[in-house]
Every structure is written in C-alpha cells, then in structure tokens.
Short mmCIF file of C-alpha atoms in Angstrom, two decimals:
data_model
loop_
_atom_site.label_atom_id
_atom_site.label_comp_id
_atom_site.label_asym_id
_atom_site.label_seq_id
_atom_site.Cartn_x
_atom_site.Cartn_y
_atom_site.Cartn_z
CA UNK A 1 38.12 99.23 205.17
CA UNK A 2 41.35 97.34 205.81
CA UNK A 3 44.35 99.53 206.53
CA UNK A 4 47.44 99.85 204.22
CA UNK A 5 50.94 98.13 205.86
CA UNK A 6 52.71 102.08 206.60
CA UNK A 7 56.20 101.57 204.99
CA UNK A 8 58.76 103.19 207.59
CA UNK A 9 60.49 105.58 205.72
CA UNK A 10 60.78 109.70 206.08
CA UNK A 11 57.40 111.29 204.15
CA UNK A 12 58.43 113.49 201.92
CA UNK A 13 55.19 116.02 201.98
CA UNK A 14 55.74 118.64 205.21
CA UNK A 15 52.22 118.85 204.70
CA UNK A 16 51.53 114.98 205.61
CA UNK A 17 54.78 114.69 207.62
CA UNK A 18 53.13 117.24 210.09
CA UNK A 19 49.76 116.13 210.39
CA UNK A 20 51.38 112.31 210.77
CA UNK A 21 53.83 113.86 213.60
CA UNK A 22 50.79 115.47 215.91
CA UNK A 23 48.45 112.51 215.14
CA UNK A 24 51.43 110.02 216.62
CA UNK A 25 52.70 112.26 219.39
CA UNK A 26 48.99 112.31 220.88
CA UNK A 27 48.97 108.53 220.66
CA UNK A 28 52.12 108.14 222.35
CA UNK A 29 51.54 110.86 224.85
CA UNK A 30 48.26 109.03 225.45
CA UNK A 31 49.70 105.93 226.01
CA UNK A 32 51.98 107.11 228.12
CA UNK A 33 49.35 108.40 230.18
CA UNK A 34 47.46 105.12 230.85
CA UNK A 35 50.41 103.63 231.32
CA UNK A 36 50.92 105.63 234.39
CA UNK A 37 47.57 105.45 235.38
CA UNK A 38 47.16 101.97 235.13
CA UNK A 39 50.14 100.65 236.54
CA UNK A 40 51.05 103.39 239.01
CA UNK A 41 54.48 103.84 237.03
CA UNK A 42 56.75 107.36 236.48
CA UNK A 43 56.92 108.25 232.96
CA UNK A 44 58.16 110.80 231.18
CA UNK A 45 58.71 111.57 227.20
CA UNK A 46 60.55 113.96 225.77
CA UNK A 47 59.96 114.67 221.74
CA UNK A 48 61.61 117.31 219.58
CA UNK A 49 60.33 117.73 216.53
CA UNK A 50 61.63 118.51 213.09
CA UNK A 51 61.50 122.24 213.63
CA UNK A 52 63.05 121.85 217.20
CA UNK A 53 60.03 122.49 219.13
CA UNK A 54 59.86 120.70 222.45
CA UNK A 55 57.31 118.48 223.74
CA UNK A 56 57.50 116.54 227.08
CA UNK A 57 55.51 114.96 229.49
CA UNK A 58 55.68 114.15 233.11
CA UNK A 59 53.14 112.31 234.69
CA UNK A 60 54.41 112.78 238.22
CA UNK A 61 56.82 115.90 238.97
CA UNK A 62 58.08 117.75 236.82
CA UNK A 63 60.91 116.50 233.61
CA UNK A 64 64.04 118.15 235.67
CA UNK A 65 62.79 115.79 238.82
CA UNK A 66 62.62 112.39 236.58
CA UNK A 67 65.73 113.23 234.91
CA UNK A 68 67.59 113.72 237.90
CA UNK A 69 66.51 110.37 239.18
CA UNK A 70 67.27 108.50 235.41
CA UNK A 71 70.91 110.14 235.66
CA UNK A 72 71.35 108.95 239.40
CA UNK A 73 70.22 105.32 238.55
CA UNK A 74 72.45 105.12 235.39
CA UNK A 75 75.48 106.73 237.21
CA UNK A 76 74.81 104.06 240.12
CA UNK A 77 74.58 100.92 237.80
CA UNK A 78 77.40 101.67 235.74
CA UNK A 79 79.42 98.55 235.18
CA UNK A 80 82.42 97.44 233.70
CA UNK A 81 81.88 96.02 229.50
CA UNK A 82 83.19 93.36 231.01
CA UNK A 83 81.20 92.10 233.89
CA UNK A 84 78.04 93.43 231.82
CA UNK A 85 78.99 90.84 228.64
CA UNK A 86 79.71 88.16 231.11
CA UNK A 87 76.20 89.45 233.01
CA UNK A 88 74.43 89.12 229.47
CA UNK A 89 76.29 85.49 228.75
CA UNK A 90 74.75 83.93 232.35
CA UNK A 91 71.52 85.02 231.32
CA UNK A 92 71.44 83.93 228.04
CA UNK A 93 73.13 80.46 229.40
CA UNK A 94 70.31 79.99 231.74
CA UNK A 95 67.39 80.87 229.41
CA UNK A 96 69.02 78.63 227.45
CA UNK A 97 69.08 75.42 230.36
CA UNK A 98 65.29 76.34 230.99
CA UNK A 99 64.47 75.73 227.23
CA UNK A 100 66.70 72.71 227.47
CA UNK A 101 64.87 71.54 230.28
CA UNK A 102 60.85 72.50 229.12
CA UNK A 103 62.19 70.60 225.85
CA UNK A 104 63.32 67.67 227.65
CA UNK A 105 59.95 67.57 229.63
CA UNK A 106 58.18 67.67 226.83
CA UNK A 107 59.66 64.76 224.95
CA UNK A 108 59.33 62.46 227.68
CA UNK A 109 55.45 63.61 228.17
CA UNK A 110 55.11 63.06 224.28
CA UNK A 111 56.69 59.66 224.24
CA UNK A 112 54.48 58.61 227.12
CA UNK A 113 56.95 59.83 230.29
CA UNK A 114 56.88 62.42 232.69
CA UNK A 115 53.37 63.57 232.03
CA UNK A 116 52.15 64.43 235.29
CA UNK A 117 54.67 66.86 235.74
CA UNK A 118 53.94 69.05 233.31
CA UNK A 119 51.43 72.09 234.70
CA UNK A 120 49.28 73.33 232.36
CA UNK A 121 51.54 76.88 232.25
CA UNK A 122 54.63 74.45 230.73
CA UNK A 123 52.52 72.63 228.28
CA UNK A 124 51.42 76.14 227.00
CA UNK A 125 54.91 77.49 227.06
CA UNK A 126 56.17 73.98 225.29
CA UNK A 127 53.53 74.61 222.63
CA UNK A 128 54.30 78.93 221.98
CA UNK A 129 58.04 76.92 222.14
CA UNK A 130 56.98 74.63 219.12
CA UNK A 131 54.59 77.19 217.15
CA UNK A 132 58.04 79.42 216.99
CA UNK A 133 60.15 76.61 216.00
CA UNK A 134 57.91 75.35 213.00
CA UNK A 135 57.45 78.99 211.76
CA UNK A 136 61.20 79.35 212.26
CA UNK A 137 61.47 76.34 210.24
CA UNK A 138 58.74 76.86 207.70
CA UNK A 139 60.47 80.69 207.13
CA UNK A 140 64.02 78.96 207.11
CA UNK A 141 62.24 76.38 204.23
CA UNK A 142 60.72 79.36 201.95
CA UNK A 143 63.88 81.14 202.00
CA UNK A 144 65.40 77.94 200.32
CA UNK A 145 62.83 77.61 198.01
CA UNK A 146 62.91 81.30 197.08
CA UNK A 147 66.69 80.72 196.38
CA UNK A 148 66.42 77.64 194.53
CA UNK A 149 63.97 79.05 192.25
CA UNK A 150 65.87 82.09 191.39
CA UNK A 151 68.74 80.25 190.73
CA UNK A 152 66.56 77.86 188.25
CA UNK A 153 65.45 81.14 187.07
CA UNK A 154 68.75 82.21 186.66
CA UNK A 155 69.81 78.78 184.80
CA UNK A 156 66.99 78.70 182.85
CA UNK A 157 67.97 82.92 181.67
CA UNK A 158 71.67 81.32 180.57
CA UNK A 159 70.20 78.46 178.83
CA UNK A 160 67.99 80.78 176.96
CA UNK A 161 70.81 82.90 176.09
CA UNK A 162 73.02 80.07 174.96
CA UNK A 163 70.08 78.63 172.76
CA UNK A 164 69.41 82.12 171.29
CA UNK A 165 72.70 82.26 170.03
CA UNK A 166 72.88 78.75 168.74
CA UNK A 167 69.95 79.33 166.54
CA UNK A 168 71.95 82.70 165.59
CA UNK A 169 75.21 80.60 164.53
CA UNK A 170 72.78 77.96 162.62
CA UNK A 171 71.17 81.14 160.39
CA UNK A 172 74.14 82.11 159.72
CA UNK A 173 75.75 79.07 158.54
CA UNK A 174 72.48 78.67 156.69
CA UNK A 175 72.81 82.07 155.11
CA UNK A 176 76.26 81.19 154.28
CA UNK A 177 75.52 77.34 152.58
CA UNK A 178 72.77 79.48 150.26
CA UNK A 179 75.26 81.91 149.52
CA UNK A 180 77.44 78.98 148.21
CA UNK A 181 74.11 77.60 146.58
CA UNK A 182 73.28 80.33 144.48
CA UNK A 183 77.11 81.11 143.78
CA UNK A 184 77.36 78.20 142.03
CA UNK A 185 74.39 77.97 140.07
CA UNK A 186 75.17 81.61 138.96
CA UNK A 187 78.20 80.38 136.95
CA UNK A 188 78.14 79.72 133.09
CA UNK A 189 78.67 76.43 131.85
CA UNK A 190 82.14 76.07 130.09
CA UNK A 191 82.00 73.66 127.06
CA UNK A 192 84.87 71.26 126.64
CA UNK A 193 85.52 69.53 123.73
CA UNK A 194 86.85 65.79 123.83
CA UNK A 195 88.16 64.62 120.67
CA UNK A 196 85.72 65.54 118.06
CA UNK A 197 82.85 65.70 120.42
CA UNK A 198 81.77 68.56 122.89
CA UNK A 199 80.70 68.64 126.72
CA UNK A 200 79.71 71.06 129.34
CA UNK A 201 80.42 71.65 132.39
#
C-alpha cells in the first residue's frame, strides 16, 4: 500500500499529534544514533515538546559537555556581516567558474573537442548538470503554460459574460418590438369618410 504525501501543517487531534511526535522523535533519535556510530561523529539533539518536556541525546558525554564546545566554536568563528557576505560571494563566484568551466568542457567534447579530457566523474557531473537544467526548464515551461491557460480561461469567462448579456439586450429589444406589435394591432380601426365614400384606417 502506497503511502499518502503528509501535508506539513500542525495536526489538530492531541490524540494523533502525540502519537506522530513519539513515533518521529524515535526516528530522529535513531538516526542520530547511527549517525554517530557510523561515522564516528558527536551528536547531540535536544527536543522540547508541546507540553515542555525535555528530550536530549548525547552520544558521547554528556549535553552540558557538547554545548560547551558548540558555544566555544561559534564564539571563535564569529565574523564580521561583512567579511561573511563577501565570504559567501567568493564561494558562490567560484562554484559558479567551475560550472562555467564543466560547461565549457562539455561543449567542446559534444561538438567533437576536448574529449579525452573529460574523466568519467565530469561527464557524470555534466549530465546531473543537464538533467537539472532541462527539469529547470521543463518546470519554467509548465508554469507558462499553466498561466497562459488561465488567462484563456479567464478570457474565455469575460467573453462569456459579454455574450450573456448581449443575448439579454437582444430579448429585451425583442420583448420590446412585440410589445409595439401587439400595441398596434390592439387599436380600433377609425373610419374616415372621403367625399361621399368611407375608409378605414
């Protein structure tokens, strides 16, 4: 049986909000765990929960030991904003000359150039490169498509509108030209006479 997609929003029922709460915090605890098993690595989690009950886990030490060590590696790479925004801008510059680069590599081994320097690692990372940039580009294409056809959607609502009340205006004026019909038809005749000879009207 295929799970449901679990929409991330606050569950209403305490009743299913608790059981959801322990369920998760032994899968995270767990994870953490095996992640400091497996990789030889500190960790430690700290979880309150809605009634304000504590629950923590060290997996070496104690919590007071690996928060003492967190606050002495914060205090000791505290930076200025700005020398961390211009630290953030070189990295994302030379991410950005590597892609430049893998692109440029790739282009010449696709048009025939450069193909024996591309290792088998940069022809994988030039094709995760190009998988991301078609689904960018099909997602970037459905969103136009999505807004084109609400907008026809939209044009074809006004256009139904506008027809609905042409068709009102032409009863009307029908209504109105029958009115006139049967006004006239209602009234007598009038005779006239003309010399010694008579007519109606």
């Amino acid at each position: 049986m295929v799970r449901g997609k679990v929409q991330m929003r606050r569950i209403e029922n305490p009743v299913h909000r608790q059981v959801t709460f322990c369920k998760r915090r032994g899968g995270l605890l767990k994870k953490a765990r095996e992640l400091s098993v497996l990789c030889d690595a500190d960790v430690g989690v700290i979880i309150f929960s809605s009634q304000g009950k504590l629950h923590e886990l060290a997996t070496n030490g104690n919590m007071h030991n690996l928060v003492e060590r967190y606050q002495s590696n914060v205090a000791g790479g505290q930076m200025e904003p700005g020398a961390l925004q211009r630290q953030v801008a070189e990295q994302g510059i030379f991410l950005l000359r590597e892609e430049i680069d893998l692109l440029q590599r790739g282009l010449r081994s696709t048009y025939g150039g450069g193909a024996g320097e591309m290792t088998l690692d940069k022809l994988h990372a030039l094709e995760k490169g190009l998988e991301l940039w078609i689904y960018q580009i099909r997602t970037t294409k459905m969103q136009m498509m999505q807004q084109e056809i609400q907008f026809l959607r939209n044009k074809e609502g006004i256009l139904k509108e506008a027809n609905e009340m042409l068709q009102e205006k032409v009863k009307e004026q029908q209504k109105l030209c029958m009115s006139l019909l049967d006004l006239h038809s209602q009234q007598p005749t009038q005779p006239m006479t003309y010399g010694n000879r008579f007519f109606s009207i």
